[in-house]
Every structure is written in C-alpha cells, then in structure tokens.
Tab-separated table of C-alpha atoms in Angstrom:
chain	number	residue	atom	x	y	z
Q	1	UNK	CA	28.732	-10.217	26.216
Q	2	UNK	CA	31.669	-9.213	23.947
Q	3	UNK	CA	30.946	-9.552	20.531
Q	4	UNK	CA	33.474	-9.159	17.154
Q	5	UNK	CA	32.499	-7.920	14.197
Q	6	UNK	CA	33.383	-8.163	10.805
Q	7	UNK	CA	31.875	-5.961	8.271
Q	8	UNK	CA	30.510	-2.457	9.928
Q	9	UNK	CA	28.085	-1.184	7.901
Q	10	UNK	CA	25.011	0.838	8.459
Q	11	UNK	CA	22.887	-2.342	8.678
Q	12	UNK	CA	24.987	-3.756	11.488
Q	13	UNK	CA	25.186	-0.693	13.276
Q	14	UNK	CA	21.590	-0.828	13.651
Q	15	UNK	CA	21.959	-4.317	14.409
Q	16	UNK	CA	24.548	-3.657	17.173
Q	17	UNK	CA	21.822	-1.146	18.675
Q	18	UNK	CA	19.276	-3.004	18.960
Q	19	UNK	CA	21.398	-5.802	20.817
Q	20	UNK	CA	22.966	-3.325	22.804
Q	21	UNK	CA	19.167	-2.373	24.129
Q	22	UNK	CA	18.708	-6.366	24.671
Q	23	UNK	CA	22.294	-6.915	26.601
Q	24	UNK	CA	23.555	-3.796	28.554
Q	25	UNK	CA	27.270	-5.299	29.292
Q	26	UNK	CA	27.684	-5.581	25.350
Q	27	UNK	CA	31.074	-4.559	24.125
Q	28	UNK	CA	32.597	-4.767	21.006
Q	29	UNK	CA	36.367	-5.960	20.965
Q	30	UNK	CA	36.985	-6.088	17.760
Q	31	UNK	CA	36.591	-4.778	14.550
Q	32	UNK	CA	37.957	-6.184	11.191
Q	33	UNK	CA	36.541	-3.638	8.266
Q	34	UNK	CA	38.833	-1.668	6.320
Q	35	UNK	CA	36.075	1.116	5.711
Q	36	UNK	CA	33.568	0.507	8.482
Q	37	UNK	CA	30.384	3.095	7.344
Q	38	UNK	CA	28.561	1.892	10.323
Q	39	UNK	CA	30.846	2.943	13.265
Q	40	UNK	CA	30.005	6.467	13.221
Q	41	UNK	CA	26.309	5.329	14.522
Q	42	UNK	CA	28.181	2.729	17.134
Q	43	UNK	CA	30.489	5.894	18.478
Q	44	UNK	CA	27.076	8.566	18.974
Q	45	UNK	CA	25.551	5.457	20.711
Q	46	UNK	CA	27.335	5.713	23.906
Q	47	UNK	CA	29.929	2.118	22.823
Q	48	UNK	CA	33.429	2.991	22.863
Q	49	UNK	CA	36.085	2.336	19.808
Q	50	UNK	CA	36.373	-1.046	19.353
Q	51	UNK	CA	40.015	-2.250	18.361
Q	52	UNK	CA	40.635	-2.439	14.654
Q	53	UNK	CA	42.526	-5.272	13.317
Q	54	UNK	CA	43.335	-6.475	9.348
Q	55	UNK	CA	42.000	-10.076	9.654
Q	56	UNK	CA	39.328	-11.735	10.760
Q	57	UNK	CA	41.794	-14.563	12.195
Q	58	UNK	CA	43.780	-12.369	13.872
Q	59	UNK	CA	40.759	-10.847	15.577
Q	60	UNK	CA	39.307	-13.677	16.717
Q	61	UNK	CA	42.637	-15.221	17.805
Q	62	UNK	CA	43.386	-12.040	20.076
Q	63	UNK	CA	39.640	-11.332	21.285
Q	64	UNK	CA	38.336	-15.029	21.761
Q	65	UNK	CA	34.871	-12.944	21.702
Q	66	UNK	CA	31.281	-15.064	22.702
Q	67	UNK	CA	29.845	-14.137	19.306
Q	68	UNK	CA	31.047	-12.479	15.758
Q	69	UNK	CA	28.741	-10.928	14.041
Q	70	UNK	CA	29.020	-10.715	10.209
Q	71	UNK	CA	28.362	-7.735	8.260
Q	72	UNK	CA	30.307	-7.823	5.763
Q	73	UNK	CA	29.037	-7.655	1.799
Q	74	UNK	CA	27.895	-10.676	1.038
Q	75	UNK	CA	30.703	-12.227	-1.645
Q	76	UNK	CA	32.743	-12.211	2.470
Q	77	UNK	CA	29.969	-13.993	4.798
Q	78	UNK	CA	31.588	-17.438	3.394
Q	79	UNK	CA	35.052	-16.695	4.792
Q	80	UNK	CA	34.034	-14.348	7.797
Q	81	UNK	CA	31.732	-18.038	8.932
Q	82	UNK	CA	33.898	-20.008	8.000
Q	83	UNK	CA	37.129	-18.062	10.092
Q	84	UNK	CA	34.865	-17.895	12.929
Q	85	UNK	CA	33.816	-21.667	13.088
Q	86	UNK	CA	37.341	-22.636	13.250
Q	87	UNK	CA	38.317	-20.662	16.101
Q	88	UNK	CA	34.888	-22.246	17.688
Q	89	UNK	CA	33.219	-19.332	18.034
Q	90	UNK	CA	29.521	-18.706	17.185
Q	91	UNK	CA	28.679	-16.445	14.710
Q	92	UNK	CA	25.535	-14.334	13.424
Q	93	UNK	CA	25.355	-13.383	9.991
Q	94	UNK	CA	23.325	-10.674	8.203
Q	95	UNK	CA	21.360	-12.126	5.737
Q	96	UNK	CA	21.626	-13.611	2.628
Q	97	UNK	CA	23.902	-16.129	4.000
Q	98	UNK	CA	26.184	-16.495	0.756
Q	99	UNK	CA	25.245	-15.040	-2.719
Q	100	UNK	CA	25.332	-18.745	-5.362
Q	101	UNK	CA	24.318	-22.067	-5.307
Q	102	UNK	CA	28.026	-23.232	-5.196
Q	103	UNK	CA	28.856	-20.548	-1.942
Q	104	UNK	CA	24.884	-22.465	-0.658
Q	105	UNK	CA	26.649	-25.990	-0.964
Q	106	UNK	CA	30.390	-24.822	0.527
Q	107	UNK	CA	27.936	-22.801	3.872
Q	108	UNK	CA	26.244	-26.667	4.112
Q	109	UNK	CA	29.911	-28.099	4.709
Q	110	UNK	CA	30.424	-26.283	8.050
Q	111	UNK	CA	27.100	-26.939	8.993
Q	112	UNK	CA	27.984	-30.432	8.873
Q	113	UNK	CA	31.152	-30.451	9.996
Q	114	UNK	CA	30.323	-27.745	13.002
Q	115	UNK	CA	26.357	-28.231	13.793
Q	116	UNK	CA	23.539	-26.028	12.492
Q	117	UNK	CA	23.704	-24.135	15.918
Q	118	UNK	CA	27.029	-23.229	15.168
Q	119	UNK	CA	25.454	-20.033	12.768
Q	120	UNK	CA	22.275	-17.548	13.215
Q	121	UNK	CA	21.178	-15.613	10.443
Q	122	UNK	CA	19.277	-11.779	10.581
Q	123	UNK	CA	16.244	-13.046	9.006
Q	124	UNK	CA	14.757	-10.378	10.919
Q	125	UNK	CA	11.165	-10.804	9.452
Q	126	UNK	CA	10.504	-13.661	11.850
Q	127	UNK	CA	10.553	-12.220	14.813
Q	128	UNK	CA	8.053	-9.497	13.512
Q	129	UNK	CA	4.851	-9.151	15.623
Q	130	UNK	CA	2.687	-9.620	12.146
Q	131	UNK	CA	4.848	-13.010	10.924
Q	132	UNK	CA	3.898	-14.461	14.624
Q	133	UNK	CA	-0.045	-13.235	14.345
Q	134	UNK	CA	0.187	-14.950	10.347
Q	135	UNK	CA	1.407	-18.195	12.158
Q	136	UNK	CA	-0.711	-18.520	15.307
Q	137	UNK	CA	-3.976	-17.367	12.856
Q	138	UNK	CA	-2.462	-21.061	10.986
Q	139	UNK	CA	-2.047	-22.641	13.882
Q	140	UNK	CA	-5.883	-22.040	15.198
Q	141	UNK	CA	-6.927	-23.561	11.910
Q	142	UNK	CA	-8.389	-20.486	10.429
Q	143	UNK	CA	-6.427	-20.639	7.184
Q	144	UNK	CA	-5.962	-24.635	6.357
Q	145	UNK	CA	-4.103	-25.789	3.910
Q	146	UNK	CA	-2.512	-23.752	2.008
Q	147	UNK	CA	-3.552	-23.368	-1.724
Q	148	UNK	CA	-1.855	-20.360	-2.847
Q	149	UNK	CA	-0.107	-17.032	-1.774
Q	150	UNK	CA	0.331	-13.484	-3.410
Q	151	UNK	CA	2.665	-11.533	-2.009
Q	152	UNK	CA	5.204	-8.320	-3.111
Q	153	UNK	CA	7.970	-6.040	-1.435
Q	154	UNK	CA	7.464	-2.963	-3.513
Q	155	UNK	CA	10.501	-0.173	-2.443
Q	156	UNK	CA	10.114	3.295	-2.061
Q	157	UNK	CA	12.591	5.516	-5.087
Q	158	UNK	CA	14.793	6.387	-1.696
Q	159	UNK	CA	16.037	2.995	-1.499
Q	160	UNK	CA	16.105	1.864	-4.987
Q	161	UNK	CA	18.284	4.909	-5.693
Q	162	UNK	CA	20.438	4.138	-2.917
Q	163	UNK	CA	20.840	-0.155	-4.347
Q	164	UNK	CA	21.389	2.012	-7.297
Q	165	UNK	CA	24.599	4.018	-5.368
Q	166	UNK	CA	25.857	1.633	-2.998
Q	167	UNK	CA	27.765	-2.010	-3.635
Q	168	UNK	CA	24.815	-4.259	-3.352
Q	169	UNK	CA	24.371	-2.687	-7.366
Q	170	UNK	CA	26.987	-5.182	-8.486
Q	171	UNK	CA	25.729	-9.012	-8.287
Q	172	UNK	CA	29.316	-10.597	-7.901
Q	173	UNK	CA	29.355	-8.509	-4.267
Q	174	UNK	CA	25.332	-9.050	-2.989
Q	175	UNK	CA	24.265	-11.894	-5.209
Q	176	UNK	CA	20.948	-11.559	-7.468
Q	177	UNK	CA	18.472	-8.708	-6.019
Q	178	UNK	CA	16.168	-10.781	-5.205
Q	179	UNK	CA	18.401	-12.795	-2.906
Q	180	UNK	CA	19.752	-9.263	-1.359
Q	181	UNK	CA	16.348	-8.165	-0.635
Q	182	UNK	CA	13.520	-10.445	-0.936
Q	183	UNK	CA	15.217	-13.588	0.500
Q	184	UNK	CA	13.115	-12.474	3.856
Q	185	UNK	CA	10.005	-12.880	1.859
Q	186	UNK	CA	10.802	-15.981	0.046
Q	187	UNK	CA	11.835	-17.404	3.416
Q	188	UNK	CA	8.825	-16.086	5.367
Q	189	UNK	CA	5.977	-17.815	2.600
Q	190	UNK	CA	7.835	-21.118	2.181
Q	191	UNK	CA	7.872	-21.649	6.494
Q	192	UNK	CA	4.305	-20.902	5.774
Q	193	UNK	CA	3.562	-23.200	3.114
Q	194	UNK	CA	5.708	-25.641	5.205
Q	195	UNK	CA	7.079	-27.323	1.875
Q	196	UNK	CA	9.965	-26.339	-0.408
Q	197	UNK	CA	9.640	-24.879	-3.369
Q	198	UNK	CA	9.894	-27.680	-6.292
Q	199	UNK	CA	9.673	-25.182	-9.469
Q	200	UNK	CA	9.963	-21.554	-10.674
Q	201	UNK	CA	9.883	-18.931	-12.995
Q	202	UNK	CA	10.546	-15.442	-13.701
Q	203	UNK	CA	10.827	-12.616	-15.576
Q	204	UNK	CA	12.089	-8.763	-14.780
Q	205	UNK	CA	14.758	-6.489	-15.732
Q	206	UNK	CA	15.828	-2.689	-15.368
Q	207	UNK	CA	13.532	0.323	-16.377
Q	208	UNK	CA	13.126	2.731	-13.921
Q	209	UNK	CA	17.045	3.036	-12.896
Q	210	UNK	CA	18.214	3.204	-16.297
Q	211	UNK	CA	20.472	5.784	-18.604
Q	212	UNK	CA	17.443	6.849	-20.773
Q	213	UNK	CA	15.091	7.805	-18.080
Q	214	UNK	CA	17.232	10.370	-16.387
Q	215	UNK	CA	15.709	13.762	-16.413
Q	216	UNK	CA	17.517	16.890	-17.455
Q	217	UNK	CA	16.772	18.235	-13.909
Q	218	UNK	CA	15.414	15.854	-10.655
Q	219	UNK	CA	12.278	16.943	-9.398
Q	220	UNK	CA	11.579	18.610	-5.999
Q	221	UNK	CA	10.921	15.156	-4.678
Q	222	UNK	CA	13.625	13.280	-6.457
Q	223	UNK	CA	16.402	15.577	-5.120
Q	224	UNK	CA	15.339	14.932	-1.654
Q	225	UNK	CA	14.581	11.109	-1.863
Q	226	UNK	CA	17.534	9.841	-3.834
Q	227	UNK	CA	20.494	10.679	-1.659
Q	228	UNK	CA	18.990	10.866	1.654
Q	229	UNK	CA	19.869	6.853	2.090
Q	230	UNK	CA	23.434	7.192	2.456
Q	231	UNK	CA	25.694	4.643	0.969
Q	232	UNK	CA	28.885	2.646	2.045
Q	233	UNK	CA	31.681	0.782	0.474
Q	234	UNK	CA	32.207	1.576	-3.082
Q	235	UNK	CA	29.672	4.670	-3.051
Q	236	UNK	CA	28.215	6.418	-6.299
Q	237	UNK	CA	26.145	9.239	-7.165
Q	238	UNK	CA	24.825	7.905	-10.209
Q	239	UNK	CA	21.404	6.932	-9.903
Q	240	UNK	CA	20.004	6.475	-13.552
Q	241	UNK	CA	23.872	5.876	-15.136
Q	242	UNK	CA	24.572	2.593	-12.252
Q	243	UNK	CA	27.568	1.005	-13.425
Q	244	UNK	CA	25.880	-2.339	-11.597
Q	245	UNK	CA	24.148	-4.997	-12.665
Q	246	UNK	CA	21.529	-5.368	-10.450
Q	247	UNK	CA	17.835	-5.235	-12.012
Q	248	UNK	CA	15.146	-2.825	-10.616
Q	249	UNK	CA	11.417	-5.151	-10.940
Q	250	UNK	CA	10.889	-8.595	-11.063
Q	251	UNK	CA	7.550	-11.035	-10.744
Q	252	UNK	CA	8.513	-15.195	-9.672
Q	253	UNK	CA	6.788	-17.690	-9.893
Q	254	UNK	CA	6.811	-20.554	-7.259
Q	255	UNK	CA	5.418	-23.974	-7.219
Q	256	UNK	CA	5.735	-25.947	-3.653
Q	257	UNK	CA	6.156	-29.445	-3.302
Q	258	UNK	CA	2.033	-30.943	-2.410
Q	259	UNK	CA	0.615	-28.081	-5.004
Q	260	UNK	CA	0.721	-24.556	-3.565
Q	261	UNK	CA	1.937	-21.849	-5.530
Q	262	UNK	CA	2.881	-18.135	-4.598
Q	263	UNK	CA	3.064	-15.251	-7.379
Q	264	UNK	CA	5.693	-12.539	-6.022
Q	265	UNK	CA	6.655	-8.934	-7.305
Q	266	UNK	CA	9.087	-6.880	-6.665
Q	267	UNK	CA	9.822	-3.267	-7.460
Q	268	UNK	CA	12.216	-0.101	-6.480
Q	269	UNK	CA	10.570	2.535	-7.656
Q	270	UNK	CA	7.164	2.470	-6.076
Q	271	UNK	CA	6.504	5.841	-4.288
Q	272	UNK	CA	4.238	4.651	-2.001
Q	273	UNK	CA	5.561	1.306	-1.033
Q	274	UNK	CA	4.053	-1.612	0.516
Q	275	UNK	CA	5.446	-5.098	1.339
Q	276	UNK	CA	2.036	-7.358	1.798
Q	277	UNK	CA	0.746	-10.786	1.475
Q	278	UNK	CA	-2.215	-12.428	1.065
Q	279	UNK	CA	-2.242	-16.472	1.810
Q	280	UNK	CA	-5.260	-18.409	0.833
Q	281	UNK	CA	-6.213	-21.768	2.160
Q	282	UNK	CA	-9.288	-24.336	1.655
Q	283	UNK	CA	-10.494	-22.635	4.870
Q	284	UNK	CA	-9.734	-19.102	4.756
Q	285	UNK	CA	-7.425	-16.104	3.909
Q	286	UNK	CA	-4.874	-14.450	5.902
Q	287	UNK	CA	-3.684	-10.757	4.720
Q	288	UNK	CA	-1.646	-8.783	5.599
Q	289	UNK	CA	1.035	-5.724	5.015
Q	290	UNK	CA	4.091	-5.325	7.254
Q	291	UNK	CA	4.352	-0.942	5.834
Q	292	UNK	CA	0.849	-0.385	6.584
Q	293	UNK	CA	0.930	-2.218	9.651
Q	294	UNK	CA	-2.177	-4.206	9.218
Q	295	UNK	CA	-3.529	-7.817	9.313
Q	296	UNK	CA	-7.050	-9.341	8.637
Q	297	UNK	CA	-8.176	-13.145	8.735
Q	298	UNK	CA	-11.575	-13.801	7.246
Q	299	UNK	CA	-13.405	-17.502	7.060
Q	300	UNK	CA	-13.966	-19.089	4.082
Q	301	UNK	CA	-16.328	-21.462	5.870
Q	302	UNK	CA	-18.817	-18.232	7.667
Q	303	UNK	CA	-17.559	-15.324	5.526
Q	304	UNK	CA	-17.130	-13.682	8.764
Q	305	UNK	CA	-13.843	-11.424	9.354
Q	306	UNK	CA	-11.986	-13.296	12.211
Q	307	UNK	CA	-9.406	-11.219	13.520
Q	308	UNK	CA	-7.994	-7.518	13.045
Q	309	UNK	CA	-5.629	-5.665	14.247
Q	310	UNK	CA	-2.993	-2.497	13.324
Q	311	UNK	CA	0.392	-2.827	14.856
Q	312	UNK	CA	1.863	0.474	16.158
Q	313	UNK	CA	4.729	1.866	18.404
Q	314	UNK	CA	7.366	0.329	16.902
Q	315	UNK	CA	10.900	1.978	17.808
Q	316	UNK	CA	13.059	-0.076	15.994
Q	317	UNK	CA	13.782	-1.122	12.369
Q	318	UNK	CA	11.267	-3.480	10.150
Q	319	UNK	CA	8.904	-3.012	12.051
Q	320	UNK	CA	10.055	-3.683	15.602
Q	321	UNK	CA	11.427	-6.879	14.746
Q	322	UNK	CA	14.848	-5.802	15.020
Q	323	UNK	CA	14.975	-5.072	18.735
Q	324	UNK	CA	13.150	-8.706	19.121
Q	325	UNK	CA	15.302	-10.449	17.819
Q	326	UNK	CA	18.060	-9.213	19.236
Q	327	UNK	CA	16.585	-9.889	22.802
Q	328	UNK	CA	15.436	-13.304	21.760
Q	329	UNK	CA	18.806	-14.115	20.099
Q	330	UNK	CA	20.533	-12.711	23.740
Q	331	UNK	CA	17.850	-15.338	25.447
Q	332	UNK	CA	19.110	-17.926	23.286
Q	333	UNK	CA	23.028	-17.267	23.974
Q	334	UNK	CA	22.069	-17.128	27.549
Q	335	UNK	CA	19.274	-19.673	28.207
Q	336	UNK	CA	19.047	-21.609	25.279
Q	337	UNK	CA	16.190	-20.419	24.576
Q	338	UNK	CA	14.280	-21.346	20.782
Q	339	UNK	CA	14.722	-19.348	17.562
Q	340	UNK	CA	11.970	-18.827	15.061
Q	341	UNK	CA	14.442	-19.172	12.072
Q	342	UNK	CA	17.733	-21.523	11.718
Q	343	UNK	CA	20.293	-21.411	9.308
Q	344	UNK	CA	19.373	-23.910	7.013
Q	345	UNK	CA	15.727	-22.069	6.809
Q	346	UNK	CA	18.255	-19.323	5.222
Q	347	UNK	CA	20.298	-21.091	2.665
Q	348	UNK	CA	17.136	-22.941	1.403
Q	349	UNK	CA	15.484	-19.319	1.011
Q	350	UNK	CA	18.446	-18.401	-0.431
Q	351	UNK	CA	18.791	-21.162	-3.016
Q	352	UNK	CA	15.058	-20.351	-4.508
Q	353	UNK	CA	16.094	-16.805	-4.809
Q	354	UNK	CA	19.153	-17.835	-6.703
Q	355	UNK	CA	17.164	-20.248	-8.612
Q	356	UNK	CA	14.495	-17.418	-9.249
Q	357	UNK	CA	16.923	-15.358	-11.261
Q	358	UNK	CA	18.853	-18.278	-13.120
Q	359	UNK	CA	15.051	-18.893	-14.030
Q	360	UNK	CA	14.896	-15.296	-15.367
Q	361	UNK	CA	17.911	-15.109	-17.291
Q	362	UNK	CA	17.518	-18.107	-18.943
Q	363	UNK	CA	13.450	-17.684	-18.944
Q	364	UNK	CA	12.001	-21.126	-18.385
Q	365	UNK	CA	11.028	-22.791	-15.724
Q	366	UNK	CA	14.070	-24.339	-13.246
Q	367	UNK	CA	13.062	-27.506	-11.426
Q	368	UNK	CA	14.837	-27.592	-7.886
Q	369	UNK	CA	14.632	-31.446	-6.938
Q	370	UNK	CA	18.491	-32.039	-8.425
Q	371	UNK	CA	19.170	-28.660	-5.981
Q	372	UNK	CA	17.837	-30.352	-2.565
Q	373	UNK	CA	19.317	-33.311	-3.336
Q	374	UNK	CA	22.768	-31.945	-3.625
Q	375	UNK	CA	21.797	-29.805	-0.473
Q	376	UNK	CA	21.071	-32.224	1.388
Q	377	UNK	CA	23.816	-33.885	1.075
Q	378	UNK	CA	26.017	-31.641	1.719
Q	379	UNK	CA	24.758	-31.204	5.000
Q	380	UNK	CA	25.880	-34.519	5.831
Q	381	UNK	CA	28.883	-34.185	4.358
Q	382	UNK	CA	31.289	-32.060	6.330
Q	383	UNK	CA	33.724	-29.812	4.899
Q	384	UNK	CA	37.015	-32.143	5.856
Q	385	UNK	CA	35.423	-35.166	4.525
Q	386	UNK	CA	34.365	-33.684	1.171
C-alpha cells in the first residue's frame, strides 16, 4: 500500500508503525512537512526516506498514493483533506478533524460533495478492547437506558508540560484543549448515549501551568517528567511562563437530546492519572478506566457484579488500540470491511468540544439545536454548490 503523508509528527510516526505492523508492503512516497519531528522514528523503523516535496498538490499529483494520511497541526487538516479529495484520493486524518465551528461546516462541504467514505479519522479510542467490552455489556442489556455518565481524562505533569512546550499551546494552531485532547472522550460517551448533545456548560482555566507557580528550583521529579515528552514544531522550554493560550483544567457539562447528562473533567497536572468512566442506566452501571486497565458491570436489578475483567499485554499506544485500528482500517481499504467510527461521528464530537469552551468563555449555557441544523445541512450541501 503506498501511503502520503502530510504532517510528520511524533503522533503519526507512531501511527505509521502501527500500520506498518498491519500492512507489510507499506511504503511511504511522499512526504510534504517542512519540519517533519516524526521521521526520525519512521527511519530507526526499518522504512526508507520517503521523497520530500513543498506541497501537498504537488505530492499527490506526482505519487497518486492509495491513501494520505494527515498529520499535520490541526489549523492544516482543512486544506491537507481538502487537496487530497480533489486529486480523489482517500485520506485519514489525525484527530480533531478541524479546530472551529466554521472549519466543522467548510469539512461537511466535501463530505457532501465527495461521500463520507471519502475521510477516516484516528479516533483511536474506538477500536480499544475496553470501548468494545462498554458496548457489547449495552448491547446484552445490562446497562439500559442511559440516565447519566461521569467520566474524566486526568493527564499526568509529563504531558501537560509538554501541551505546555509544544504548538498544540496556542488555540489558533490545535483548537480549544478540550477539542485537542478530549474530543476522543466526548465522542466515545455521546456513541454511547446514542443521542447528540442538545446543551452545555463549563467552566476551567489555567493554574497549575502558570507564571506564579514556578518554583525557584524543579523538584527531583519535575526535572525528569517535564521534558522527557519531547516536542515538535514551534518547541519551548517554558513550562510555567507558556506563551499559549491553552487552559490546563476544565469540568463540562452535557445534556443529550431524550434526558441523559454526562459531567466531564479534565486536568494536566494529575500525577497519577486516570482516564475513567462510569455510565449509569435504569438497569445497571458500567465502569470503567482505560490507565488502569479495568472494567466492571454490576446489575441494578440483582446487585450482583456481572462481568470483570483487567486488560493487559498491550504493545502499542492507548492502550492497544492503535495497532487495531490500523489493521482494521487496512481490512477496510482492502475488503471493505466496517469501521467503528466515521467521520461525521468526528466533527459532531468536535463541534460539542468547541461548543464546550465557547460555553466557558462566555459562562452560560450554549444550546446546540441552531448548530445541527446548520450541520446538517451542510452535509447536503456540497462545497461547489454552496
């Protein structure tokens, strides 16, 4: 399979690994990324050097590749897409898809104008051996309807220093944080739910990351955590002094069309991290946490616990799920095979997260039925008719 790719960072790189594993004729023939972080990791693999170009279009004009995979920061996926779809090649994107609700409306376009096939997104979380026990545990019956969900991706200093260091700390590049990192989480709860989020609310801000907190000398600890993440395109070393704008806790609240609600929280300086859910339904409770590698389901009809189990063994990033997908995104390419998660599952995940921190900067609650609306009709109105 020959793949381009625009945008090499260390995200992809992993990325590329992982679908290297699932394909074994994979070769990358080109590369569009003026400062690719990633390739190092791509070289030490075993791949050879991929030809460099300046443009996407050129790339894709000279390659004609079977995929191009999108890597780039965020503010680029629009244009990357977009480039690809009119050469007619599929694409993959890292997630989020865009980074506002006017990028959200532009991404719906193509997907009118070129099929929702045409794009798969990394929502890697989905193919996660834990997301599949949550939805066959729904699919027995054992949790019923949904009533309400807790859940929280709390981030180890290591990696909230390094959002601190690398470009994702500026919004107009990665979007709100809790589109750069949670959107997996929002996405996850609402396929659960099985409804879209109608309403929501937030509040958060910066405290741990900030000027006045910085000690006059790191701890033991805090020298080895906070630069071991390395970081890419427009790299920093200041950790408590960010020149970004990106906020370092935040708590949502969502309301789901039929009732259900979910309270989330989000942190990036919790030293010993978790990212865990618990959803609660008129016939029992699912919970589970994808660091600790755990999952329960009790009854609410017997009070018995109905199923256990720790996940272990997993050789690849979040938890495994990265090498899955990549085989079961191969299987689709090659045999058509189904996808847990489509592209419009991403830019509707995406549009609560955006709406999550318009909600907190203007702090009130932001009602989301004008949003689908628009939405939706932009997916049925394609880019050259608009």
């Amino acid at each position: 399979m020959k793949i381009a790719v625009a945008g090499l960072g260390f995200r992809l790189a992993n990325v590329i690994a992982s679908f290297a594993k699932a394909c074994p004729d994979l070769e990358i023939v080109g590369l569009m990324d003026p400062e690719p972080a990633g390739l190092p990791a791509v070289l030490s693999s075993g791949l050879p050097a991929p030809r460099r170009f300046d443009t996407v279009e050129l790339m894709l004009a000279q390659t004609r590749p079977d995929l191009l995979m999108v890597g780039s920061p965020n503010v680029f996926h629009l244009d990357h897409i977009t480039a690809g779809l009119r050469t007619g090649v599929r694409v993959f994107t890292e997630k989020p898809v865009v980074i506002d609700e006017d990028q959200s409306m532009k991404m719906a376009r193509l997907l009118a104008e070129y099929g929702k096939e045409s794009v798969m997104v990394g929502l890697v979380l989905r193919y996660s051996d834990l997301y599949r026990d949550l939805r066959a545990a729904q699919a027995q019956g054992h949790i019923g309807t949904i009533t309400s969900i807790e859940a929280s991706e709390h981030i180890a200093p290591y990696h909230g220093a390094f959002f601190m260091r690398d470009w994702r700390r500026h919004t107009r590049y990665a979007g709100p944080f809790i589109l750069e990192k949670c959107c997996h989480d929002i996405d996850l709860y609402g396929s659960v739910v099985g409804q879209r989020a109608m309403a929501v609310a937030s509040f958060g801000g910066r405290k741990s990351f900030a000027a006045e907190n910085r000690p006059d000398q790191l701890s033991a600890f805090q020298q080895q955590e906070f630069y071991k993440k390395p970081s890419g395109w427009l790299k920093s070393d200041a950790v408590f002094e960010s020149d970004g704008d990106i906020i370092d806790y935040q708590t949502a609240i969502v309301e789901y069309q039929g009732g259900a609600t979910m309270a989330f929280h989000t942190n990036l300086n919790v030293p010993d991290q978790f990212r865990r859910f618990c959803v609660i339904g008129n016939k029992g409770m699912a919970e589970g946490d994808f660091i600790r590698n755990r999952f329960e389901v009790h009854s609410a009809i017997t009070g018995e616990k109905l199923f256990e189990r720790r996940y272990e063994g997993h050789e690849s990033d979040h938890y495994g799920a990265d090498d899955q997908m990549a085989f079961d995104i191969y299987k689709h390419l090659t045999q058509a095979a189904p996808l847990p998660v489509n592209i419009v599952a991403a830019l509707e995940a995406g549009l609560v997260a955006i709406k999550i921190e318009e909600a907190r900067r203007a702090r009130r609650t932001v009602e989301l039925a004008e949003t689908w609306q628009r939405f939706d009709d932009a997916l049925c109105s394609p880019v050259a008719a608009a």
